[in-house]
PDB file of C-alpha atoms in Angstrom:
ATOM      1  CA  MET A 119     154.417  87.116 110.646  1.00  0.00           C
ATOM      2  CA  ARG A 120     155.218  89.926 108.298  1.00  0.00           C
ATOM      3  CA  LEU A 121     154.962  93.453 109.926  1.00  0.00           C
ATOM      4  CA  LYS A 122     153.274  96.289 108.106  1.00  0.00           C
ATOM      5  CA  LYS A 123     155.620  99.193 107.852  1.00  0.00           C
ATOM      6  CA  GLY A 124     153.969 102.574 108.573  1.00  0.00           C
ATOM      7  CA  PRO A 125     155.239 106.071 108.264  1.00  0.00           C
ATOM      8  CA  PRO A 126     157.678 107.469 110.725  1.00  0.00           C
ATOM      9  CA  ASP A 127     156.273 108.962 113.849  1.00  0.00           C
ATOM     10  CA  LEU A 128     156.328 112.703 112.745  1.00  0.00           C
ATOM     11  CA  ILE A 129     155.493 114.028 116.376  1.00  0.00           C
ATOM     12  CA  LEU A 130     158.397 112.023 117.911  1.00  0.00           C
ATOM     13  CA  PHE A 131     160.795 113.317 115.113  1.00  0.00           C
ATOM     14  CA  ILE A 132     159.711 116.904 115.527  1.00  0.00           C
ATOM     15  CA  THR A 133     160.070 116.632 119.315  1.00  0.00           C
ATOM     16  CA  ALA A 134     163.619 115.238 118.973  1.00  0.00           C
ATOM     17  CA  LEU A 135     164.614 117.921 116.557  1.00  0.00           C
ATOM     18  CA  THR A 136     163.204 120.457 118.950  1.00  0.00           C
ATOM     19  CA  LEU A 137     165.272 119.091 121.810  1.00  0.00           C
ATOM     20  CA  LEU A 138     168.268 118.946 119.596  1.00  0.00           C
ATOM     21  CA  GLY A 139     167.758 122.579 118.785  1.00  0.00           C
ATOM     22  CA  ILE A 140     167.407 123.609 122.445  1.00  0.00           C
ATOM     23  CA  GLY A 141     170.597 121.541 123.228  1.00  0.00           C
ATOM     24  CA  LEU A 142     172.578 123.364 120.440  1.00  0.00           C
ATOM     25  CA  ILE A 143     171.447 126.720 121.836  1.00  0.00           C
ATOM     26  CA  MET A 144     172.370 125.690 125.418  1.00  0.00           C
ATOM     27  CA  VAL A 145     175.972 124.476 124.109  1.00  0.00           C
ATOM     28  CA  PHE A 146     176.514 127.793 122.533  1.00  0.00           C
ATOM     29  CA  SER A 147     175.314 129.834 125.442  1.00  0.00           C
ATOM     30  CA  SER A 148     177.224 127.881 127.954  1.00  0.00           C
ATOM     31  CA  SER A 149     180.476 127.569 126.044  1.00  0.00           C
ATOM     32  CA  ALA A 150     180.907 130.761 123.910  1.00  0.00           C
ATOM     33  CA  VAL A 151     183.069 132.552 126.285  1.00  0.00           C
ATOM     34  CA  THR A 152     185.389 129.539 127.105  1.00  0.00           C
ATOM     35  CA  ALA A 153     185.650 128.788 123.269  1.00  0.00           C
ATOM     36  CA  SER A 154     186.497 132.283 122.617  1.00  0.00           C
ATOM     37  CA  VAL A 155     189.178 132.351 125.258  1.00  0.00           C
ATOM     38  CA  ARG A 156     190.620 128.964 124.542  1.00  0.00           C
ATOM     39  CA  TYR A 157     190.395 128.768 120.804  1.00  0.00           C
ATOM     40  CA  GLY A 158     189.745 132.329 119.589  1.00  0.00           C
ATOM     41  CA  ASP A 159     186.355 131.362 118.211  1.00  0.00           C
ATOM     42  CA  ALA A 160     183.100 131.679 120.105  1.00  0.00           C
ATOM     43  CA  TYR A 161     181.504 129.208 117.907  1.00  0.00           C
ATOM     44  CA  TYR A 162     184.202 126.324 118.279  1.00  0.00           C
ATOM     45  CA  PHE A 163     182.026 124.118 120.436  1.00  0.00           C
ATOM     46  CA  PHE A 164     178.959 125.029 118.709  1.00  0.00           C
ATOM     47  CA  LYS A 165     180.343 124.038 115.255  1.00  0.00           C
ATOM     48  CA  ARG A 166     181.609 120.772 116.627  1.00  0.00           C
ATOM     49  CA  GLN A 167     178.052 119.985 118.067  1.00  0.00           C
ATOM     50  CA  ILE A 168     176.468 120.819 114.851  1.00  0.00           C
ATOM     51  CA  ILE A 169     178.686 118.355 113.010  1.00  0.00           C
ATOM     52  CA  TRP A 170     178.001 115.600 115.587  1.00  0.00           C
ATOM     53  CA  SER A 171     174.328 116.303 115.373  1.00  0.00           C
ATOM     54  CA  VAL A 172     174.335 115.967 111.508  1.00  0.00           C
ATOM     55  CA  ILE A 173     176.223 112.739 112.004  1.00  0.00           C
ATOM     56  CA  GLY A 174     173.568 111.676 114.563  1.00  0.00           C
ATOM     57  CA  ILE A 175     170.620 112.532 112.374  1.00  0.00           C
ATOM     58  CA  CYS A 176     172.317 110.623 109.548  1.00  0.00           C
ATOM     59  CA  ALA A 177     172.755 107.603 111.743  1.00  0.00           C
ATOM     60  CA  LEU A 178     169.044 108.012 112.721  1.00  0.00           C
ATOM     61  CA  LEU A 179     167.957 108.055 109.051  1.00  0.00           C
ATOM     62  CA  ILE A 180     170.086 104.902 108.349  1.00  0.00           C
ATOM     63  CA  THR A 181     168.957 103.104 111.658  1.00  0.00           C
ATOM     64  CA  MET A 182     165.235 103.676 110.640  1.00  0.00           C
ATOM     65  CA  LYS A 183     165.648 101.378 107.619  1.00  0.00           C
ATOM     66  CA  ILE A 184     167.034  98.499 109.707  1.00  0.00           C
ATOM     67  CA  ASN A 185     164.631  95.672 110.487  1.00  0.00           C
ATOM     68  CA  TYR A 186     165.274  95.560 114.305  1.00  0.00           C
ATOM     69  CA  HIS A 187     163.825  91.945 114.417  1.00  0.00           C
ATOM     70  CA  LYS A 188     166.900  90.635 112.719  1.00  0.00           C
ATOM     71  CA  LEU A 189     169.132  92.094 115.529  1.00  0.00           C
ATOM     72  CA  LYS A 190     167.615  89.668 118.043  1.00  0.00           C
ATOM     73  CA  GLY A 191     170.326  87.136 117.394  1.00  0.00           C
ATOM     74  CA  LEU A 192     173.035  89.628 118.043  1.00  0.00           C
ATOM     75  CA  ALA A 193     171.738  90.458 121.672  1.00  0.00           C
ATOM     76  CA  LEU A 194     173.540  87.528 123.484  1.00  0.00           C
ATOM     77  CA  PRO A 195     176.902  87.888 121.602  1.00  0.00           C
ATOM     78  CA  ALA A 196     176.881  91.612 121.974  1.00  0.00           C
ATOM     79  CA  MET A 197     176.305  91.307 125.667  1.00  0.00           C
ATOM     80  CA  ILE A 198     179.221  88.776 126.059  1.00  0.00           C
ATOM     81  CA  ILE A 199     181.507  91.128 124.131  1.00  0.00           C
ATOM     82  CA  ALA A 200     180.390  94.148 126.103  1.00  0.00           C
ATOM     83  CA  LEU A 201     181.043  92.224 129.450  1.00  0.00           C
ATOM     84  CA  ILE A 202     184.515  91.000 128.223  1.00  0.00           C
ATOM     85  CA  CYS A 203     185.385  94.582 127.222  1.00  0.00           C
ATOM     86  CA  LEU A 204     184.248  96.052 130.527  1.00  0.00           C
ATOM     87  CA  VAL A 205     186.497  93.631 132.432  1.00  0.00           C
ATOM     88  CA  LEU A 206     189.426  94.322 130.087  1.00  0.00           C
ATOM     89  CA  VAL A 207     189.149  98.025 130.781  1.00  0.00           C
ATOM     90  CA  ILE A 208     189.975  97.346 134.483  1.00  0.00           C
ATOM     91  CA  THR A 209     193.008  95.188 133.610  1.00  0.00           C
ATOM     92  CA  PRO A 210     196.349  96.764 132.410  1.00  0.00           C
ATOM     93  CA  LEU A 211     194.786  96.567 128.822  1.00  0.00           C
ATOM     94  CA  GLY A 212     192.706  99.528 129.581  1.00  0.00           C
ATOM     95  CA  ILE A 213     194.064 102.947 128.320  1.00  0.00           C
ATOM     96  CA  ALA A 214     194.141 105.685 131.006  1.00  0.00           C
ATOM     97  CA  ALA A 215     193.000 109.107 130.000  1.00  0.00           C
ATOM     98  CA  LYS A 216     192.815 111.960 132.463  1.00  0.00           C
ATOM     99  CA  GLY A 217     193.350 109.685 135.396  1.00  0.00           C
ATOM    100  CA  SER A 218     190.610 107.207 134.395  1.00  0.00           C
ATOM    101  CA  SER A 219     190.995 103.943 132.483  1.00  0.00           C
ATOM    102  CA  ARG A 220     187.709 103.824 130.399  1.00  0.00           C
ATOM    103  CA  TRP A 221     189.073 103.024 127.049  1.00  0.00           C
ATOM    104  CA  LEU A 222     190.436 100.052 124.907  1.00  0.00           C
ATOM    105  CA  GLY A 223     192.842 100.456 122.211  1.00  0.00           C
ATOM    106  CA  ILE A 224     196.083  99.658 120.664  1.00  0.00           C
ATOM    107  CA  GLY A 225     199.175 101.302 122.310  1.00  0.00           C
ATOM    108  CA  ASP A 226     198.076 104.771 123.341  1.00  0.00           C
ATOM    109  CA  VAL A 227     195.477 104.889 120.543  1.00  0.00           C
ATOM    110  CA  ARG A 228     191.997 105.060 122.222  1.00  0.00           C
ATOM    111  CA  LEU A 229     189.598 102.903 119.922  1.00  0.00           C
ATOM    112  CA  PHE A 230     186.452 102.903 121.941  1.00  0.00           C
ATOM    113  CA  ALA A 231     184.835 103.109 125.499  1.00  0.00           C
ATOM    114  CA  PRO A 232     183.287  99.703 126.353  1.00  0.00           C
ATOM    115  CA  SER A 233     180.692 101.528 128.415  1.00  0.00           C
ATOM    116  CA  GLU A 234     179.180 102.793 125.359  1.00  0.00           C
ATOM    117  CA  LEU A 235     178.996  99.256 123.920  1.00  0.00           C
ATOM    118  CA  ALA A 236     177.517  98.064 127.249  1.00  0.00           C
ATOM    119  CA  LYS A 237     174.561 100.656 126.987  1.00  0.00           C
ATOM    120  CA  LEU A 238     173.546  99.364 123.563  1.00  0.00           C
ATOM    121  CA  ALA A 239     174.253  95.681 124.444  1.00  0.00           C
ATOM    122  CA  THR A 240     172.344  95.847 127.667  1.00  0.00           C
ATOM    123  CA  VAL A 241     169.209  97.347 125.980  1.00  0.00           C
ATOM    124  CA  MET A 242     169.398  94.696 123.260  1.00  0.00           C
ATOM    125  CA  PHE A 243     169.970  91.870 125.706  1.00  0.00           C
ATOM    126  CA  LEU A 244     167.249  92.942 128.171  1.00  0.00           C
ATOM    127  CA  ALA A 245     164.686  93.518 125.403  1.00  0.00           C
ATOM    128  CA  ARG A 246     165.386  90.029 123.930  1.00  0.00           C
ATOM    129  CA  THR A 247     165.279  88.022 127.108  1.00  0.00           C
ATOM    130  CA  MET A 248     162.362  89.794 128.517  1.00  0.00           C
ATOM    131  CA  GLU A 249     160.477  89.119 125.275  1.00  0.00           C
ATOM    132  CA  VAL A 250     161.361  85.384 125.566  1.00  0.00           C
ATOM    133  CA  ASN A 251     160.487  85.261 129.306  1.00  0.00           C
ATOM    134  CA  ILE A 252     157.433  87.585 129.208  1.00  0.00           C
ATOM    135  CA  ASP A 253     155.374  85.048 131.214  1.00  0.00           C
ATOM    136  CA  LYS A 254     157.895  85.122 134.120  1.00  0.00           C
ATOM    137  CA  MET A 255     157.821  88.945 134.356  1.00  0.00           C
ATOM    138  CA  LYS A 256     154.617  88.893 136.638  1.00  0.00           C
ATOM    139  CA  ASP A 257     156.869  87.254 139.372  1.00  0.00           C
ATOM    140  CA  PHE A 258     159.447  89.629 140.886  1.00  0.00           C
ATOM    141  CA  ALA A 259     161.782  86.899 141.973  1.00  0.00           C
ATOM    142  CA  LYS A 260     161.848  84.953 138.788  1.00  0.00           C
ATOM    143  CA  GLY A 261     161.028  87.785 136.325  1.00  0.00           C
ATOM    144  CA  VAL A 262     162.518  91.009 137.332  1.00  0.00           C
ATOM    145  CA  LEU A 263     165.166  90.148 139.974  1.00  0.00           C
ATOM    146  CA  PRO A 264     167.513  88.307 137.509  1.00  0.00           C
ATOM    147  CA  TYR A 265     167.582  91.495 135.279  1.00  0.00           C
ATOM    148  CA  LEU A 266     168.440  93.704 138.156  1.00  0.00           C
ATOM    149  CA  GLY A 267     171.210  91.368 138.928  1.00  0.00           C
ATOM    150  CA  ILE A 268     172.641  91.645 135.376  1.00  0.00           C
ATOM    151  CA  LEU A 269     172.291  95.463 135.559  1.00  0.00           C
ATOM    152  CA  ALA A 270     174.072  95.462 138.917  1.00  0.00           C
ATOM    153  CA  VAL A 271     176.986  93.417 137.270  1.00  0.00           C
ATOM    154  CA  ILE A 272     177.218  95.888 134.407  1.00  0.00           C
ATOM    155  CA  CYS A 273     176.911  98.896 136.667  1.00  0.00           C
ATOM    156  CA  GLY A 274     179.505  97.627 139.006  1.00  0.00           C
ATOM    157  CA  LEU A 275     181.944  97.040 136.205  1.00  0.00           C
ATOM    158  CA  ILE A 276     181.478 100.642 134.995  1.00  0.00           C
ATOM    159  CA  MET A 277     181.679 101.945 138.563  1.00  0.00           C
ATOM    160  CA  LEU A 278     185.118 100.223 138.904  1.00  0.00           C
ATOM    161  CA  GLN A 279     186.368 102.648 136.354  1.00  0.00           C
ATOM    162  CA  PRO A 280     187.407 105.829 138.326  1.00  0.00           C
ATOM    163  CA  ASP A 281     186.064 109.302 137.415  1.00  0.00           C
ATOM    164  CA  LEU A 282     182.647 108.483 135.910  1.00  0.00           C
ATOM    165  CA  GLY A 283     182.538 111.941 134.149  1.00  0.00           C
TER     166      GLY A 283
END
């Protein structure tokens, strides 16, 4: 089945940009004094947030072009990798930062936080498996409960990392 590609949802895009703008204002208004005292520039955090916002918008525009149906095959491998990484963080392989071991890396170089991968992998995995098992979703015990179990395992592994900030 070939899907007809329509235009992007303009209302959703404008809403997201509006929320982004409000967020930028909030970052500036809540951090200007701290930034001025610490870094001598009241706009320090605001400028950093703008840079990351531009990167995020670029990522959004790139992601819009991806055919998400082709990502279905990555759901299970991504979930397995995320679970392995979450387990590795609570072993001595996890890198401690500010009293919390939430990172994986090489030596003292932090590469990534597995909880971020787990967020994406969980969404992909649950969407894929729910799509395949849509007929079971009407029965709580067979349809919903297994997914709650999966979420409990992931949340449990994340909760084992101290300081959830």
